[in-house]
PDB file of C-alpha atoms in Angstrom:
ATOM      1  CA  UNK A 128      14.714  10.100   6.430  1.00 90.00           C
ATOM      2  CA  UNK A 129      11.491  11.251   8.024  1.00 97.00           C
ATOM      3  CA  UNK A 130      10.392  14.357   6.134  1.00 98.00           C
ATOM      4  CA  UNK A 131       6.762  14.579   7.299  1.00 98.00           C
ATOM      5  CA  UNK A 132       5.818  13.690  10.871  1.00 98.00           C
ATOM      6  CA  UNK A 133       2.228  13.747  12.125  1.00 98.00           C
ATOM      7  CA  UNK A 134       1.628  14.146  15.859  1.00 98.00           C
ATOM      8  CA  UNK A 135      -1.729  13.538  17.538  1.00 97.00           C
ATOM      9  CA  UNK A 136      -2.825  16.793  19.203  1.00 97.00           C
ATOM     10  CA  UNK A 137      -5.194  17.176  22.138  1.00 94.00           C
ATOM     11  CA  UNK A 138      -5.114  18.699  25.634  1.00 92.00           C
ATOM     12  CA  UNK A 139      -4.329  15.494  27.533  1.00 92.00           C
ATOM     13  CA  UNK A 140      -1.472  15.032  29.999  1.00 93.00           C
ATOM     14  CA  UNK A 141       0.718  13.199  27.488  1.00 95.00           C
ATOM     15  CA  UNK A 142       0.742  16.029  24.935  1.00 97.00           C
ATOM     16  CA  UNK A 143       3.928  17.703  26.162  1.00 97.00           C
ATOM     17  CA  UNK A 144       6.031  14.524  26.024  1.00 98.00           C
ATOM     18  CA  UNK A 145       4.537  13.525  22.679  1.00 97.00           C
ATOM     19  CA  UNK A 146       5.375  16.895  21.154  1.00 98.00           C
ATOM     20  CA  UNK A 147       8.875  16.892  22.609  1.00 98.00           C
ATOM     21  CA  UNK A 148       9.609  13.525  20.969  1.00 98.00           C
ATOM     22  CA  UNK A 149       8.122  14.618  17.642  1.00 98.00           C
ATOM     23  CA  UNK A 150      10.067  17.894  17.712  1.00 98.00           C
ATOM     24  CA  UNK A 151      13.330  16.081  18.437  1.00 97.00           C
ATOM     25  CA  UNK A 152      12.856  13.924  15.361  1.00 97.00           C
ATOM     26  CA  UNK A 153      11.671  16.821  13.210  1.00 98.00           C
ATOM     27  CA  UNK A 154      14.777  18.833  14.105  1.00 97.00           C
ATOM     28  CA  UNK A 155      17.046  15.834  13.518  1.00 96.00           C
ATOM     29  CA  UNK A 156      15.657  15.119  10.048  1.00 97.00           C
ATOM     30  CA  UNK A 157      14.657  18.626   8.970  1.00 97.00           C
ATOM     31  CA  UNK A 158      11.058  17.388   8.824  1.00 98.00           C
ATOM     32  CA  UNK A 159       7.728  19.140   8.426  1.00 98.00           C
ATOM     33  CA  UNK A 160       5.684  18.658  11.618  1.00 98.00           C
ATOM     34  CA  UNK A 161       1.914  18.305  11.274  1.00 98.00           C
ATOM     35  CA  UNK A 162      -0.387  18.601  14.280  1.00 98.00           C
ATOM     36  CA  UNK A 163      -3.555  16.537  13.813  1.00 97.00           C
ATOM     37  CA  UNK A 164      -6.517  17.361  16.061  1.00 96.00           C
ATOM     38  CA  UNK A 165     -10.087  16.109  15.855  1.00 93.00           C
ATOM     39  CA  UNK A 166     -13.467  17.136  17.168  1.00 89.00           C
ATOM     40  CA  UNK A 167     -14.210  13.566  18.238  1.00 79.00           C
ATOM     41  CA  UNK A 168     -17.201  13.216  15.911  1.00 70.00           C
ATOM     42  CA  UNK A 169     -18.495  14.576  12.630  1.00 60.00           C
ATOM     43  CA  UNK A 170     -21.123  17.326  12.511  1.00 49.00           C
ATOM     44  CA  UNK A 171     -23.714  15.020  10.940  1.00 57.00           C
ATOM     45  CA  UNK A 172     -23.170  12.325  13.579  1.00 61.00           C
ATOM     46  CA  UNK A 173     -23.312  14.833  16.412  1.00 55.00           C
ATOM     47  CA  UNK A 174     -26.459  16.512  15.083  1.00 53.00           C
ATOM     48  CA  UNK A 175     -28.139  13.110  14.755  1.00 55.00           C
ATOM     49  CA  UNK A 176     -27.110  12.173  18.295  1.00 56.00           C
ATOM     50  CA  UNK A 177     -28.320  15.314  20.067  1.00 58.00           C
ATOM     51  CA  UNK A 178     -30.969  16.573  17.653  1.00 58.00           C
ATOM     52  CA  UNK A 179     -33.804  15.373  19.852  1.00 53.00           C
ATOM     53  CA  UNK A 180     -32.285  16.789  23.053  1.00 52.00           C
ATOM     54  CA  UNK A 181     -32.881  20.195  24.601  1.00 46.00           C
ATOM     55  CA  UNK A 182     -29.667  21.707  23.242  1.00 54.00           C
ATOM     56  CA  UNK A 183     -28.634  23.631  20.177  1.00 55.00           C
ATOM     57  CA  UNK A 184     -26.405  21.175  18.255  1.00 60.00           C
ATOM     58  CA  UNK A 185     -24.499  23.765  16.241  1.00 66.00           C
ATOM     59  CA  UNK A 186     -23.431  25.668  19.360  1.00 69.00           C
ATOM     60  CA  UNK A 187     -22.258  22.504  21.091  1.00 74.00           C
ATOM     61  CA  UNK A 188     -20.363  21.341  18.007  1.00 71.00           C
ATOM     62  CA  UNK A 189     -18.786  24.765  17.543  1.00 78.00           C
ATOM     63  CA  UNK A 190     -17.469  24.507  21.099  1.00 82.00           C
ATOM     64  CA  UNK A 191     -15.805  21.207  20.198  1.00 83.00           C
ATOM     65  CA  UNK A 192     -14.166  22.836  17.176  1.00 89.00           C
ATOM     66  CA  UNK A 193     -12.939  25.748  19.274  1.00 92.00           C
ATOM     67  CA  UNK A 194     -11.382  23.368  21.792  1.00 93.00           C
ATOM     68  CA  UNK A 195      -9.558  21.443  19.052  1.00 94.00           C
ATOM     69  CA  UNK A 196      -8.329  24.649  17.398  1.00 96.00           C
ATOM     70  CA  UNK A 197      -7.064  25.913  20.749  1.00 96.00           C
ATOM     71  CA  UNK A 198      -5.085  22.694  21.225  1.00 96.00           C
ATOM     72  CA  UNK A 199      -3.637  23.100  17.724  1.00 98.00           C
ATOM     73  CA  UNK A 200      -2.597  26.682  18.410  1.00 98.00           C
ATOM     74  CA  UNK A 201      -0.832  25.646  21.606  1.00 98.00           C
ATOM     75  CA  UNK A 202       0.856  22.809  19.693  1.00 98.00           C
ATOM     76  CA  UNK A 203       2.176  25.142  16.997  1.00 98.00           C
ATOM     77  CA  UNK A 204       3.464  27.685  19.509  1.00 98.00           C
ATOM     78  CA  UNK A 205       5.222  24.988  21.560  1.00 98.00           C
ATOM     79  CA  UNK A 206       6.698  23.312  18.458  1.00 98.00           C
ATOM     80  CA  UNK A 207       8.271  26.581  17.332  1.00 98.00           C
ATOM     81  CA  UNK A 208       9.688  27.161  20.821  1.00 98.00           C
ATOM     82  CA  UNK A 209      11.318  23.730  20.492  1.00 98.00           C
ATOM     83  CA  UNK A 210      13.026  24.825  17.298  1.00 98.00           C
ATOM     84  CA  UNK A 211      10.815  23.229  14.655  1.00 98.00           C
ATOM     85  CA  UNK A 212      10.906  25.455  11.578  1.00 97.00           C
ATOM     86  CA  UNK A 213       8.105  23.913   9.502  1.00 98.00           C
ATOM     87  CA  UNK A 214       4.820  23.470  11.397  1.00 98.00           C
ATOM     88  CA  UNK A 215       1.257  22.899  10.202  1.00 98.00           C
ATOM     89  CA  UNK A 216      -2.118  22.604  11.965  1.00 98.00           C
ATOM     90  CA  UNK A 217      -4.869  20.292  10.707  1.00 97.00           C
ATOM     91  CA  UNK A 218      -8.359  19.963  12.188  1.00 96.00           C
ATOM     92  CA  UNK A 219     -10.589  17.021  11.226  1.00 93.00           C
ATOM     93  CA  UNK A 220     -14.288  16.843  12.077  1.00 89.00           C
ATOM     94  CA  UNK A 221     -14.331  13.153  12.884  1.00 88.00           C
ATOM     95  CA  UNK A 222     -13.531  10.534  15.500  1.00 88.00           C
ATOM     96  CA  UNK A 223      -9.919  10.663  16.726  1.00 90.00           C
ATOM     97  CA  UNK A 224      -8.790   7.277  15.417  1.00 91.00           C
ATOM     98  CA  UNK A 225     -10.177   7.822  11.924  1.00 91.00           C
ATOM     99  CA  UNK A 226      -8.856  11.378  11.792  1.00 93.00           C
ATOM    100  CA  UNK A 227      -5.315  10.353  12.666  1.00 95.00           C
ATOM    101  CA  UNK A 228      -5.449   7.419  10.276  1.00 94.00           C
ATOM    102  CA  UNK A 229      -6.439   9.784   7.464  1.00 94.00           C
ATOM    103  CA  UNK A 230      -3.551  12.162   8.176  1.00 95.00           C
ATOM    104  CA  UNK A 231      -1.070   9.288   8.479  1.00 95.00           C
ATOM    105  CA  UNK A 232      -1.417   8.529   4.755  1.00 95.00           C
ATOM    106  CA  UNK A 233       0.609  11.632   3.946  1.00 95.00           C
ATOM    107  CA  UNK A 234       3.399  11.204   6.479  1.00 97.00           C
ATOM    108  CA  UNK A 235       6.488   9.100   7.165  1.00 98.00           C
ATOM    109  CA  UNK A 236       5.785   8.677  10.882  1.00 98.00           C
ATOM    110  CA  UNK A 237       2.887   9.121  13.332  1.00 98.00           C
ATOM    111  CA  UNK A 238       3.471  10.129  16.964  1.00 98.00           C
ATOM    112  CA  UNK A 239       0.995   9.265  19.726  1.00 97.00           C
ATOM    113  CA  UNK A 240       1.037   8.794  23.481  1.00 96.00           C
ATOM    114  CA  UNK A 241       0.801   5.471  25.267  1.00 95.00           C
ATOM    115  CA  UNK A 242      -2.620   3.862  25.482  1.00 87.00           C
ATOM    116  CA  UNK A 243      -3.760   4.899  28.950  1.00 71.00           C
ATOM    117  CA  UNK A 244      -7.404   5.667  28.186  1.00 56.00           C
ATOM    118  CA  UNK A 245      -6.892   9.241  29.374  1.00 51.00           C
ATOM    119  CA  UNK A 246      -9.402  11.920  28.426  1.00 49.00           C
ATOM    120  CA  UNK A 247      -8.694  13.770  25.224  1.00 47.00           C
ATOM    121  CA  UNK A 248     -10.490  17.069  25.622  1.00 47.00           C
ATOM    122  CA  UNK A 249     -13.900  17.341  27.180  1.00 43.00           C
ATOM    123  CA  UNK A 250     -15.807  15.122  24.784  1.00 40.00           C
ATOM    124  CA  UNK A 251     -14.268  11.710  24.312  1.00 47.00           C
ATOM    125  CA  UNK A 252     -12.190   9.077  26.004  1.00 50.00           C
ATOM    126  CA  UNK A 253      -9.890   7.501  23.395  1.00 68.00           C
ATOM    127  CA  UNK A 254      -8.665   3.937  23.795  1.00 79.00           C
ATOM    128  CA  UNK A 255      -6.446   1.947  21.493  1.00 88.00           C
ATOM    129  CA  UNK A 256      -5.220   4.873  19.398  1.00 93.00           C
ATOM    130  CA  UNK A 257      -1.627   3.701  18.719  1.00 94.00           C
ATOM    131  CA  UNK A 258      -2.736   0.108  18.121  1.00 93.00           C
ATOM    132  CA  UNK A 259      -5.481   1.208  15.750  1.00 93.00           C
ATOM    133  CA  UNK A 260      -3.199   3.407  13.644  1.00 95.00           C
ATOM    134  CA  UNK A 261      -0.437   0.772  13.569  1.00 94.00           C
ATOM    135  CA  UNK A 262      -2.857  -1.995  12.578  1.00 93.00           C
ATOM    136  CA  UNK A 263      -4.919  -0.116   9.988  1.00 93.00           C
ATOM    137  CA  UNK A 264      -2.435   2.412   8.655  1.00 93.00           C
ATOM    138  CA  UNK A 265       0.508   2.165   6.297  1.00 89.00           C
ATOM    139  CA  UNK A 266       2.913   4.178   8.462  1.00 96.00           C
ATOM    140  CA  UNK A 267       4.948   3.363  11.574  1.00 97.00           C
ATOM    141  CA  UNK A 268       3.790   4.739  14.921  1.00 98.00           C
ATOM    142  CA  UNK A 269       6.024   6.209  17.604  1.00 98.00           C
ATOM    143  CA  UNK A 270       4.402   5.629  21.006  1.00 98.00           C
ATOM    144  CA  UNK A 271       5.668   8.044  23.675  1.00 98.00           C
ATOM    145  CA  UNK A 272       5.269   7.544  27.446  1.00 97.00           C
ATOM    146  CA  UNK A 273       4.073  10.530  29.448  1.00 96.00           C
ATOM    147  CA  UNK A 274       7.300  10.498  31.479  1.00 95.00           C
ATOM    148  CA  UNK A 275       9.508  11.008  28.398  1.00 97.00           C
ATOM    149  CA  UNK A 276      11.817  13.903  29.203  1.00 94.00           C
ATOM    150  CA  UNK A 277      13.567  14.529  25.899  1.00 94.00           C
ATOM    151  CA  UNK A 278      16.372  11.948  25.944  1.00 93.00           C
ATOM    152  CA  UNK A 279      17.794  11.369  22.427  1.00 93.00           C
ATOM    153  CA  UNK A 280      15.999   8.371  20.951  1.00 95.00           C
ATOM    154  CA  UNK A 281      18.416   7.411  18.217  1.00 93.00           C
ATOM    155  CA  UNK A 282      21.779   7.021  19.966  1.00 96.00           C
ATOM    156  CA  UNK A 283      21.190   3.584  21.484  1.00 98.00           C
ATOM    157  CA  UNK A 284      18.336   1.449  20.164  1.00 98.00           C
ATOM    158  CA  UNK A 285      16.936  -1.988  21.007  1.00 98.00           C
ATOM    159  CA  UNK A 286      15.193  -3.850  18.185  1.00 98.00           C
ATOM    160  CA  UNK A 287      12.878  -6.737  19.021  1.00 96.00           C
ATOM    161  CA  UNK A 288      13.353  -9.487  16.451  1.00 96.00           C
ATOM    162  CA  UNK A 289      11.087 -12.540  16.270  1.00 92.00           C
ATOM    163  CA  UNK A 290      11.246 -13.293  12.543  1.00 92.00           C
ATOM    164  CA  UNK A 291       7.719 -12.017  11.872  1.00 92.00           C
ATOM    165  CA  UNK A 292       6.618  -9.769   9.017  1.00 94.00           C
ATOM    166  CA  UNK A 293       5.574  -6.972  11.417  1.00 95.00           C
ATOM    167  CA  UNK A 294       9.093  -7.062  12.891  1.00 95.00           C
ATOM    168  CA  UNK A 295      10.582  -6.796   9.392  1.00 96.00           C
ATOM    169  CA  UNK A 296       8.363  -3.795   8.656  1.00 97.00           C
ATOM    170  CA  UNK A 297       9.250  -2.132  11.950  1.00 97.00           C
ATOM    171  CA  UNK A 298      12.965  -2.515  11.227  1.00 98.00           C
ATOM    172  CA  UNK A 299      12.506  -1.095   7.739  1.00 97.00           C
ATOM    173  CA  UNK A 300      10.522   1.837   9.138  1.00 97.00           C
ATOM    174  CA  UNK A 301      13.208   2.522  11.752  1.00 98.00           C
ATOM    175  CA  UNK A 302      16.163   2.496   9.334  1.00 98.00           C
ATOM    176  CA  UNK A 303      16.415   6.322   9.213  1.00 97.00           C
ATOM    177  CA  UNK A 304      17.187   6.162  12.935  1.00 97.00           C
ATOM    178  CA  UNK A 305      19.154   2.911  12.995  1.00 98.00           C
ATOM    179  CA  UNK A 306      21.739   4.080  10.441  1.00 98.00           C
ATOM    180  CA  UNK A 307      22.454   7.123  12.651  1.00 97.00           C
ATOM    181  CA  UNK A 308      22.674   5.166  15.909  1.00 98.00           C
ATOM    182  CA  UNK A 309      25.829   4.663  17.949  1.00 98.00           C
ATOM    183  CA  UNK A 310      24.666   1.148  18.875  1.00 98.00           C
ATOM    184  CA  UNK A 311      21.779  -1.140  17.979  1.00 98.00           C
ATOM    185  CA  UNK A 312      21.003  -4.305  19.937  1.00 98.00           C
ATOM    186  CA  UNK A 313      19.010  -6.874  17.967  1.00 98.00           C
ATOM    187  CA  UNK A 314      17.207  -8.665  20.795  1.00 97.00           C
ATOM    188  CA  UNK A 315      15.778 -12.173  20.437  1.00 96.00           C
ATOM    189  CA  UNK A 316      13.754 -13.370  23.423  1.00 94.00           C
ATOM    190  CA  UNK A 317      13.325 -17.122  24.046  1.00 91.00           C
ATOM    191  CA  UNK A 318      14.259 -18.105  20.486  1.00 88.00           C
ATOM    192  CA  UNK A 319      13.547 -21.792  21.165  1.00 76.00           C
ATOM    193  CA  UNK A 320       9.845 -20.929  21.247  1.00 60.00           C
ATOM    194  CA  UNK A 321      10.000 -19.629  17.642  1.00 60.00           C
ATOM    195  CA  UNK A 322      12.853 -21.760  16.300  1.00 57.00           C
ATOM    196  CA  UNK A 323      11.296 -22.206  12.876  1.00 62.00           C
ATOM    197  CA  UNK A 324      11.584 -18.481  12.139  1.00 67.00           C
ATOM    198  CA  UNK A 325      15.245 -17.989  13.014  1.00 70.00           C
ATOM    199  CA  UNK A 326      17.356 -20.583  11.166  1.00 68.00           C
ATOM    200  CA  UNK A 327      20.523 -22.230  12.407  1.00 77.00           C
ATOM    201  CA  UNK A 328      22.017 -19.051  13.854  1.00 89.00           C
ATOM    202  CA  UNK A 329      19.229 -16.891  15.325  1.00 92.00           C
ATOM    203  CA  UNK A 330      19.547 -13.225  14.450  1.00 95.00           C
ATOM    204  CA  UNK A 331      22.502 -13.660  12.092  1.00 95.00           C
ATOM    205  CA  UNK A 332      20.676 -12.992   8.829  1.00 95.00           C
ATOM    206  CA  UNK A 333      18.908  -9.865  10.088  1.00 97.00           C
ATOM    207  CA  UNK A 334      22.108  -8.606  11.699  1.00 98.00           C
ATOM    208  CA  UNK A 335      23.898  -9.021   8.351  1.00 97.00           C
ATOM    209  CA  UNK A 336      21.088  -7.160   6.575  1.00 97.00           C
ATOM    210  CA  UNK A 337      21.396  -4.276   9.025  1.00 98.00           C
ATOM    211  CA  UNK A 338      25.197  -4.263   8.863  1.00 98.00           C
ATOM    212  CA  UNK A 339      25.042  -3.878   5.083  1.00 98.00           C
ATOM    213  CA  UNK A 340      23.075  -0.680   5.687  1.00 98.00           C
ATOM    214  CA  UNK A 341      25.840   0.560   7.961  1.00 98.00           C
ATOM    215  CA  UNK A 342      23.979  -0.147  11.208  1.00 98.00           C
ATOM    216  CA  UNK A 343      26.305  -0.914  14.171  1.00 98.00           C
ATOM    217  CA  UNK A 344      24.373  -4.005  15.263  1.00 98.00           C
ATOM    218  CA  UNK A 345      24.908  -6.545  18.044  1.00 98.00           C
ATOM    219  CA  UNK A 346      22.784  -9.691  18.504  1.00 97.00           C
ATOM    220  CA  UNK A 347      21.441 -10.331  21.999  1.00 97.00           C
ATOM    221  CA  UNK A 348      19.874 -13.711  22.831  1.00 96.00           C
ATOM    222  CA  UNK A 349      17.739 -13.491  25.960  1.00 94.00           C
ATOM    223  CA  UNK A 350      16.372 -16.525  27.795  1.00 93.00           C
ATOM    224  CA  UNK A 351      13.884 -15.451  30.429  1.00 93.00           C
ATOM    225  CA  UNK A 352      10.687 -16.293  32.251  1.00 91.00           C
ATOM    226  CA  UNK A 353       9.552 -12.674  31.918  1.00 91.00           C
ATOM    227  CA  UNK A 354       7.002 -11.651  29.319  1.00 90.00           C
ATOM    228  CA  UNK A 355       8.702 -10.716  26.002  1.00 91.00           C
ATOM    229  CA  UNK A 356       7.605  -7.087  26.243  1.00 93.00           C
ATOM    230  CA  UNK A 357       9.048  -6.789  29.741  1.00 95.00           C
ATOM    231  CA  UNK A 358      12.230  -8.517  28.567  1.00 96.00           C
ATOM    232  CA  UNK A 359      12.693  -5.996  25.747  1.00 96.00           C
ATOM    233  CA  UNK A 360      12.147  -3.112  28.147  1.00 96.00           C
ATOM    234  CA  UNK A 361      14.679  -4.591  30.586  1.00 97.00           C
ATOM    235  CA  UNK A 362      17.287  -5.005  27.826  1.00 97.00           C
ATOM    236  CA  UNK A 363      16.688  -1.427  26.706  1.00 97.00           C
ATOM    237  CA  UNK A 364      17.016   0.041  30.181  1.00 96.00           C
ATOM    238  CA  UNK A 365      20.122  -2.021  30.971  1.00 95.00           C
ATOM    239  CA  UNK A 366      21.754  -0.687  27.803  1.00 95.00           C
ATOM    240  CA  UNK A 367      20.629   2.922  28.401  1.00 96.00           C
ATOM    241  CA  UNK A 368      18.656   2.836  25.148  1.00 98.00           C
ATOM    242  CA  UNK A 369      16.387   5.674  24.116  1.00 97.00           C
ATOM    243  CA  UNK A 370      14.112   3.696  21.796  1.00 98.00           C
ATOM    244  CA  UNK A 371      12.585   0.241  21.293  1.00 98.00           C
ATOM    245  CA  UNK A 372      11.656  -0.935  17.789  1.00 98.00           C
ATOM    246  CA  UNK A 373       9.155  -3.782  17.493  1.00 97.00           C
ATOM    247  CA  UNK A 374       6.549  -5.304  15.222  1.00 96.00           C
ATOM    248  CA  UNK A 375       2.929  -4.690  16.216  1.00 93.00           C
ATOM    249  CA  UNK A 376       0.820  -7.805  16.729  1.00 86.00           C
ATOM    250  CA  UNK A 377       3.291 -10.352  15.394  1.00 62.00           C
ATOM    251  CA  UNK A 378       0.926 -12.970  16.817  1.00 53.00           C
ATOM    252  CA  UNK A 379      -2.829 -12.811  16.323  1.00 49.00           C
ATOM    253  CA  UNK A 380      -4.407  -9.698  17.809  1.00 49.00           C
ATOM    254  CA  UNK A 381      -6.943 -11.884  19.675  1.00 45.00           C
ATOM    255  CA  UNK A 382      -4.138 -13.779  21.393  1.00 45.00           C
ATOM    256  CA  UNK A 383      -2.376 -10.561  22.361  1.00 48.00           C
ATOM    257  CA  UNK A 384      -5.505  -8.858  23.666  1.00 47.00           C
ATOM    258  CA  UNK A 385      -6.673 -11.853  25.677  1.00 38.00           C
ATOM    259  CA  UNK A 386      -3.395 -13.322  26.887  1.00 37.00           C
ATOM    260  CA  UNK A 387      -1.240 -10.243  26.731  1.00 45.00           C
ATOM    261  CA  UNK A 388       1.743  -9.817  24.452  1.00 80.00           C
ATOM    262  CA  UNK A 389       4.615  -7.651  23.325  1.00 88.00           C
ATOM    263  CA  UNK A 390       2.444  -5.020  21.633  1.00 92.00           C
ATOM    264  CA  UNK A 391       0.046  -4.667  24.512  1.00 90.00           C
ATOM    265  CA  UNK A 392       2.840  -4.313  27.053  1.00 93.00           C
ATOM    266  CA  UNK A 393       4.787  -1.770  25.018  1.00 95.00           C
ATOM    267  CA  UNK A 394       1.865   0.519  24.142  1.00 94.00           C
ATOM    268  CA  UNK A 395       0.677   0.580  27.753  1.00 93.00           C
ATOM    269  CA  UNK A 396       3.764   0.254  29.942  1.00 94.00           C
ATOM    270  CA  UNK A 397       7.073   0.780  28.120  1.00 96.00           C
ATOM    271  CA  UNK A 398       9.295   3.210  30.065  1.00 96.00           C
ATOM    272  CA  UNK A 399      10.731   4.650  26.838  1.00 97.00           C
ATOM    273  CA  UNK A 400       9.450   5.475  23.335  1.00 98.00           C
ATOM    274  CA  UNK A 401       8.541   2.589  21.052  1.00 98.00           C
ATOM    275  CA  UNK A 402       8.436   2.539  17.261  1.00 98.00           C
ATOM    276  CA  UNK A 403       5.808   0.071  16.034  1.00 97.00           C
ATOM    277  CA  UNK A 404       4.774  -1.153  12.599  1.00 96.00           C
ATOM    278  CA  UNK A 405       2.418  -3.874  11.410  1.00 93.00           C
TER     279      UNK A 405
END
């Protein structure tokens, strides 16, 4: 079960959907919900940056702290309105990626928005937040699209399976949801391209592993010319799924960033929440 969930807090457009998803999971698992906000820089770094300018650094930095605390207060009020009983606010004087990575050490799950490059407060434009936390942290990341309206995530789930270690870790991280699901589709896209990872009967061994945990699993073999990330999203939407589970950067990160890949597609364009682990 997820007993501690950390959600990235700011005043960007994706905050409402992100909180709604985190609150749904917190209520389902009886979890403690932690809001993690950041100033965007440390005091020492900010003072060094603007010390030679015609401003008073402490006043400017205090304004950044006030903005972050205001976002945290709004988060806590909204979380309680959504029924979350155990809520905590944490402010870190640091860059957003490092701050969230620090808080993730003490949680079971981290919740962020999709990587759109949207402004987070008045001081910084954050890019690559979910990828960074998934790659460098020890916890899974739930990536929530801005259009998420509160649909239950755990009833019908699509799991992307390519035989990679990140996919194994994502499945393990998602087990608290998978064992509660009404249906789980283990999706293998273009298995001939990765035949060495799947054995004689692609998907059979992982399906058996999941079945032994009580997961109602079905193997889906998809042959398509679409990109794997798009194929997973299409399978999920066709099956009215509320969640996609996938490994983050199963191939080299350079290949995914340059040529595109499953991770890049899902963190930027998935129409429904995605649980990632690396």
